[in-house]
């Protein structure tokens, strides 16, 4: 039986017209991708602009990207991996057909068995893909974490995984960091700089504040965007 999916969870969020450009962060994301890092981890509490930054970055990249906005209902492994495969198929329709068939069977095989075929297809793809999983902090199912760890351990160079999360996931972060296979952006990186705070308050919000007021607000909120 096919798992029902919410199509809008596969949409890449549109870039906001009032966006404050964050060129230094885009450059770091580009460097990680172009250096062949397997995983980009954007980890910070709510309100630091994680999703906005990633949608801006993806919009500026030539490499095709797939996206899944996760919620708590996606803690079912079949549902989670169905979303992942369906997202990849928005880029390459010929990838993942066998995996989807297995996921939809009455007795699905182990996830690792499904991932072997999917990873082999991705490895044979002539075009690289970005797979972004937004709000990964809602995933608590150990089987899903184990499957994603297996994917990271056998990840082909054609696949770049991006995780946006409010907390570090139980994945091999330390091992990837030690191997130089990880790009990280955290709350200290995502805080508005004084120049970005000024651009947001005066250009986006149209407040026309003097420099001393901008400095006071930036100091009070410590660059926290929502603040």
mmCIF file of C-alpha atoms in Angstrom:
data_model
loop_
_atom_site.group_PDB
_atom_site.id
_atom_site.type_symbol
_atom_site.label_atom_id
_atom_site.label_comp_id
_atom_site.label_asym_id
_atom_site.label_seq_id
_atom_site.Cartn_x
_atom_site.Cartn_y
_atom_site.Cartn_z
ATOM 1 C CA UNK A 1 0.000 0.000 0.000
ATOM 2 C CA UNK A 2 1.405 3.410 -0.974
ATOM 3 C CA UNK A 3 2.239 5.793 1.873
ATOM 4 C CA UNK A 4 0.326 9.081 1.416
ATOM 5 C CA UNK A 5 2.641 12.070 1.193
ATOM 6 C CA UNK A 6 1.995 15.771 1.521
ATOM 7 C CA UNK A 7 3.295 17.229 -1.735
ATOM 8 C CA UNK A 8 3.955 20.642 -0.238
ATOM 9 C CA UNK A 9 6.578 19.070 2.049
ATOM 10 C CA UNK A 10 8.660 18.544 -1.086
ATOM 11 C CA UNK A 11 8.615 22.200 -2.132
ATOM 12 C CA UNK A 12 11.763 24.244 -1.688
ATOM 13 C CA UNK A 13 10.698 27.377 0.226
ATOM 14 C CA UNK A 14 10.741 30.431 -2.052
ATOM 15 C CA UNK A 15 13.332 33.125 -1.485
ATOM 16 C CA UNK A 16 11.797 36.071 0.329
ATOM 17 C CA UNK A 17 11.966 39.356 -1.592
ATOM 18 C CA UNK A 18 12.897 41.256 1.584
ATOM 19 C CA UNK A 19 15.854 38.965 2.214
ATOM 20 C CA UNK A 20 19.056 40.289 3.767
ATOM 21 C CA UNK A 21 21.855 38.867 1.615
ATOM 22 C CA UNK A 22 24.291 36.763 3.651
ATOM 23 C CA UNK A 23 27.167 36.393 1.227
ATOM 24 C CA UNK A 24 29.705 35.123 3.769
ATOM 25 C CA UNK A 25 27.428 32.230 4.764
ATOM 26 C CA UNK A 26 26.585 31.391 1.148
ATOM 27 C CA UNK A 27 30.318 31.269 0.458
ATOM 28 C CA UNK A 28 30.847 28.791 3.286
ATOM 29 C CA UNK A 29 28.048 26.574 1.999
ATOM 30 C CA UNK A 30 29.490 26.728 -1.514
ATOM 31 C CA UNK A 31 32.965 25.875 -0.250
ATOM 32 C CA UNK A 32 31.667 22.805 1.551
ATOM 33 C CA UNK A 33 29.788 21.603 -1.500
ATOM 34 C CA UNK A 34 32.598 22.288 -3.951
ATOM 35 C CA UNK A 35 35.133 20.640 -1.625
ATOM 36 C CA UNK A 36 33.218 17.383 -1.790
ATOM 37 C CA UNK A 37 31.986 17.359 1.800
ATOM 38 C CA UNK A 38 29.273 14.759 2.187
ATOM 39 C CA UNK A 39 27.203 16.563 4.808
ATOM 40 C CA UNK A 40 26.271 20.151 5.557
ATOM 41 C CA UNK A 41 24.842 20.590 9.057
ATOM 42 C CA UNK A 42 22.992 23.813 9.880
ATOM 43 C CA UNK A 43 22.242 23.557 13.589
ATOM 44 C CA UNK A 44 20.759 26.383 15.662
ATOM 45 C CA UNK A 45 17.674 27.120 17.774
ATOM 46 C CA UNK A 46 14.493 28.426 16.203
ATOM 47 C CA UNK A 47 14.588 31.880 14.706
ATOM 48 C CA UNK A 48 18.139 31.930 13.354
ATOM 49 C CA UNK A 49 17.094 31.815 9.697
ATOM 50 C CA UNK A 50 18.217 28.281 8.863
ATOM 51 C CA UNK A 51 15.509 27.546 6.305
ATOM 52 C CA UNK A 52 15.739 31.017 4.764
ATOM 53 C CA UNK A 53 19.508 30.702 4.338
ATOM 54 C CA UNK A 54 19.286 27.279 2.709
ATOM 55 C CA UNK A 55 16.538 28.297 0.305
ATOM 56 C CA UNK A 56 18.601 31.337 -0.719
ATOM 57 C CA UNK A 57 21.684 29.164 -1.224
ATOM 58 C CA UNK A 58 19.864 26.529 -3.255
ATOM 59 C CA UNK A 59 18.277 29.182 -5.463
ATOM 60 C CA UNK A 60 21.753 30.451 -6.382
ATOM 61 C CA UNK A 61 23.219 27.014 -7.155
ATOM 62 C CA UNK A 62 23.252 25.344 -10.527
ATOM 63 C CA UNK A 63 23.270 21.893 -8.967
ATOM 64 C CA UNK A 64 19.709 20.530 -8.728
ATOM 65 C CA UNK A 65 18.302 20.198 -5.233
ATOM 66 C CA UNK A 66 15.565 18.142 -3.617
ATOM 67 C CA UNK A 67 13.877 19.089 -0.336
ATOM 68 C CA UNK A 68 11.853 17.481 2.438
ATOM 69 C CA UNK A 69 10.212 19.529 5.199
ATOM 70 C CA UNK A 70 9.921 17.034 8.041
ATOM 71 C CA UNK A 71 7.364 16.823 10.821
ATOM 72 C CA UNK A 72 6.726 14.435 13.700
ATOM 73 C CA UNK A 73 4.556 12.143 11.548
ATOM 74 C CA UNK A 74 7.677 11.270 9.553
ATOM 75 C CA UNK A 75 9.140 9.168 12.376
ATOM 76 C CA UNK A 76 7.814 6.101 10.596
ATOM 77 C CA UNK A 77 10.796 4.692 8.629
ATOM 78 C CA UNK A 78 8.687 3.724 5.617
ATOM 79 C CA UNK A 79 7.166 7.186 5.440
ATOM 80 C CA UNK A 80 10.530 8.903 5.976
ATOM 81 C CA UNK A 81 12.374 7.003 3.246
ATOM 82 C CA UNK A 82 9.412 7.289 0.899
ATOM 83 C CA UNK A 83 9.670 11.055 1.266
ATOM 84 C CA UNK A 84 13.428 10.926 0.640
ATOM 85 C CA UNK A 85 13.130 8.804 -2.498
ATOM 86 C CA UNK A 86 10.194 10.832 -3.820
ATOM 87 C CA UNK A 87 12.187 14.040 -3.262
ATOM 88 C CA UNK A 88 15.124 12.616 -5.219
ATOM 89 C CA UNK A 89 12.737 11.682 -8.021
ATOM 90 C CA UNK A 90 11.762 15.333 -8.431
ATOM 91 C CA UNK A 91 15.291 15.675 -9.866
ATOM 92 C CA UNK A 92 15.866 12.278 -11.510
ATOM 93 C CA UNK A 93 12.680 10.364 -12.254
ATOM 94 C CA UNK A 94 14.601 7.169 -13.048
ATOM 95 C CA UNK A 95 16.266 7.002 -9.636
ATOM 96 C CA UNK A 96 14.558 5.166 -6.795
ATOM 97 C CA UNK A 97 11.880 3.227 -8.659
ATOM 98 C CA UNK A 98 12.983 -0.079 -7.177
ATOM 99 C CA UNK A 99 13.324 1.482 -3.730
ATOM 100 C CA UNK A 100 9.791 2.866 -3.869
ATOM 101 C CA UNK A 101 8.458 -0.486 -4.969
ATOM 102 C CA UNK A 102 10.140 -2.141 -1.995
ATOM 103 C CA UNK A 103 8.889 0.515 0.421
ATOM 104 C CA UNK A 104 5.333 0.034 -0.837
ATOM 105 C CA UNK A 105 5.377 -3.768 -0.587
ATOM 106 C CA UNK A 106 3.395 -5.590 2.095
ATOM 107 C CA UNK A 107 6.609 -6.821 3.705
ATOM 108 C CA UNK A 108 9.325 -4.238 2.980
ATOM 109 C CA UNK A 109 12.905 -5.535 3.207
ATOM 110 C CA UNK A 110 15.347 -4.018 5.716
ATOM 111 C CA UNK A 111 16.091 -0.353 5.070
ATOM 112 C CA UNK A 112 19.768 -1.077 4.398
ATOM 113 C CA UNK A 113 18.776 -3.432 1.605
ATOM 114 C CA UNK A 114 16.659 -0.688 0.046
ATOM 115 C CA UNK A 115 19.447 1.866 0.478
ATOM 116 C CA UNK A 116 22.025 -0.315 -1.285
ATOM 117 C CA UNK A 117 20.101 -0.161 -4.544
ATOM 118 C CA UNK A 118 19.342 3.549 -4.117
ATOM 119 C CA UNK A 119 22.976 4.424 -3.398
ATOM 120 C CA UNK A 120 24.134 2.423 -6.416
ATOM 121 C CA UNK A 121 21.736 4.360 -8.636
ATOM 122 C CA UNK A 122 22.899 7.669 -7.196
ATOM 123 C CA UNK A 123 26.539 6.677 -7.708
ATOM 124 C CA UNK A 124 25.832 5.980 -11.387
ATOM 125 C CA UNK A 125 24.065 9.302 -11.885
ATOM 126 C CA UNK A 126 25.930 11.705 -14.196
ATOM 127 C CA UNK A 127 24.612 14.697 -12.255
ATOM 128 C CA UNK A 128 25.114 15.636 -8.618
ATOM 129 C CA UNK A 129 22.133 16.168 -6.311
ATOM 130 C CA UNK A 130 21.605 18.145 -3.130
ATOM 131 C CA UNK A 131 19.181 16.526 -0.683
ATOM 132 C CA UNK A 132 17.999 18.907 2.055
ATOM 133 C CA UNK A 133 16.125 17.605 5.089
ATOM 134 C CA UNK A 134 14.617 20.519 7.006
ATOM 135 C CA UNK A 135 13.662 20.349 10.714
ATOM 136 C CA UNK A 136 15.475 17.058 11.290
ATOM 137 C CA UNK A 137 15.149 17.605 15.070
ATOM 138 C CA UNK A 138 11.619 16.178 14.878
ATOM 139 C CA UNK A 139 13.040 12.750 13.999
ATOM 140 C CA UNK A 140 13.498 10.569 17.075
ATOM 141 C CA UNK A 141 13.207 7.083 15.559
ATOM 142 C CA UNK A 142 16.482 5.212 16.061
ATOM 143 C CA UNK A 143 15.927 3.106 12.942
ATOM 144 C CA UNK A 144 15.795 6.260 10.817
ATOM 145 C CA UNK A 145 19.012 7.575 12.376
ATOM 146 C CA UNK A 146 20.692 4.244 11.715
ATOM 147 C CA UNK A 147 19.553 4.284 8.080
ATOM 148 C CA UNK A 148 20.823 7.828 7.577
ATOM 149 C CA UNK A 149 24.131 6.849 9.188
ATOM 150 C CA UNK A 150 24.398 3.984 6.710
ATOM 151 C CA UNK A 151 23.714 6.428 3.874
ATOM 152 C CA UNK A 152 26.447 8.774 5.139
ATOM 153 C CA UNK A 153 28.917 5.889 5.526
ATOM 154 C CA UNK A 154 28.364 4.788 1.905
ATOM 155 C CA UNK A 155 27.490 8.108 0.335
ATOM 156 C CA UNK A 156 28.474 8.525 -3.331
ATOM 157 C CA UNK A 157 30.134 11.809 -4.368
ATOM 158 C CA UNK A 158 27.064 12.615 -6.490
ATOM 159 C CA UNK A 159 24.929 13.128 -3.352
ATOM 160 C CA UNK A 160 25.325 16.024 -0.935
ATOM 161 C CA UNK A 161 23.168 15.817 2.183
ATOM 162 C CA UNK A 162 22.028 18.958 4.016
ATOM 163 C CA UNK A 163 20.429 18.791 7.458
ATOM 164 C CA UNK A 164 18.704 21.740 9.101
ATOM 165 C CA UNK A 165 18.034 21.092 12.768
ATOM 166 C CA UNK A 166 17.602 22.744 16.156
ATOM 167 C CA UNK A 167 19.834 20.160 17.871
ATOM 168 C CA UNK A 168 22.658 17.880 16.831
ATOM 169 C CA UNK A 169 21.251 14.590 15.516
ATOM 170 C CA UNK A 170 22.599 11.201 16.706
ATOM 171 C CA UNK A 171 24.699 10.773 13.568
ATOM 172 C CA UNK A 172 28.481 10.291 13.148
ATOM 173 C CA UNK A 173 29.162 14.046 13.347
ATOM 174 C CA UNK A 174 32.522 13.687 15.111
ATOM 175 C CA UNK A 175 33.767 11.114 12.618
ATOM 176 C CA UNK A 176 32.748 13.225 9.637
ATOM 177 C CA UNK A 177 34.346 16.289 11.212
ATOM 178 C CA UNK A 178 37.591 14.403 11.838
ATOM 179 C CA UNK A 179 37.659 13.212 8.221
ATOM 180 C CA UNK A 180 37.051 16.695 6.849
ATOM 181 C CA UNK A 181 33.725 15.628 5.349
ATOM 182 C CA UNK A 182 31.493 18.046 7.232
ATOM 183 C CA UNK A 183 30.444 21.664 6.767
ATOM 184 C CA UNK A 184 28.910 23.196 9.901
ATOM 185 C CA UNK A 185 26.972 26.383 10.498
ATOM 186 C CA UNK A 186 25.789 27.042 14.028
ATOM 187 C CA UNK A 187 24.016 29.787 15.951
ATOM 188 C CA UNK A 188 27.166 31.886 16.328
ATOM 189 C CA UNK A 189 27.611 31.754 12.548
ATOM 190 C CA UNK A 190 23.975 32.601 11.849
ATOM 191 C CA UNK A 191 23.729 35.651 14.091
ATOM 192 C CA UNK A 192 23.310 38.940 12.243
ATOM 193 C CA UNK A 193 26.475 40.966 11.976
ATOM 194 C CA UNK A 194 26.131 44.701 12.753
ATOM 195 C CA UNK A 195 25.976 45.455 9.022
ATOM 196 C CA UNK A 196 23.296 42.804 8.479
ATOM 197 C CA UNK A 197 21.303 44.115 11.436
ATOM 198 C CA UNK A 198 21.451 47.617 9.956
ATOM 199 C CA UNK A 199 20.348 46.345 6.543
ATOM 200 C CA UNK A 200 17.430 44.450 8.086
ATOM 201 C CA UNK A 201 16.216 47.251 10.333
ATOM 202 C CA UNK A 202 16.594 50.130 7.891
ATOM 203 C CA UNK A 203 16.328 48.624 4.417
ATOM 204 C CA UNK A 204 13.924 45.731 5.020
ATOM 205 C CA UNK A 205 11.862 47.123 7.905
ATOM 206 C CA UNK A 206 12.199 50.749 6.776
ATOM 207 C CA UNK A 207 12.781 52.035 10.308
ATOM 208 C CA UNK A 208 15.506 54.566 9.486
ATOM 209 C CA UNK A 209 17.217 54.087 12.854
ATOM 210 C CA UNK A 210 20.415 55.915 13.790
ATOM 211 C CA UNK A 211 23.595 53.843 14.202
ATOM 212 C CA UNK A 212 23.501 53.972 18.012
ATOM 213 C CA UNK A 213 19.995 52.467 18.113
ATOM 214 C CA UNK A 214 20.982 49.719 15.681
ATOM 215 C CA UNK A 215 24.023 48.943 17.795
ATOM 216 C CA UNK A 216 21.883 48.760 20.936
ATOM 217 C CA UNK A 217 19.342 46.419 19.312
ATOM 218 C CA UNK A 218 22.046 44.207 17.849
ATOM 219 C CA UNK A 219 23.735 43.976 21.255
ATOM 220 C CA UNK A 220 20.459 43.292 23.090
ATOM 221 C CA UNK A 221 19.406 40.485 20.735
ATOM 222 C CA UNK A 222 22.984 39.196 20.221
ATOM 223 C CA UNK A 223 22.269 38.990 16.496
ATOM 224 C CA UNK A 224 19.318 36.626 16.961
ATOM 225 C CA UNK A 225 17.229 37.312 13.858
ATOM 226 C CA UNK A 226 13.771 36.734 15.340
ATOM 227 C CA UNK A 227 14.767 38.738 18.419
#
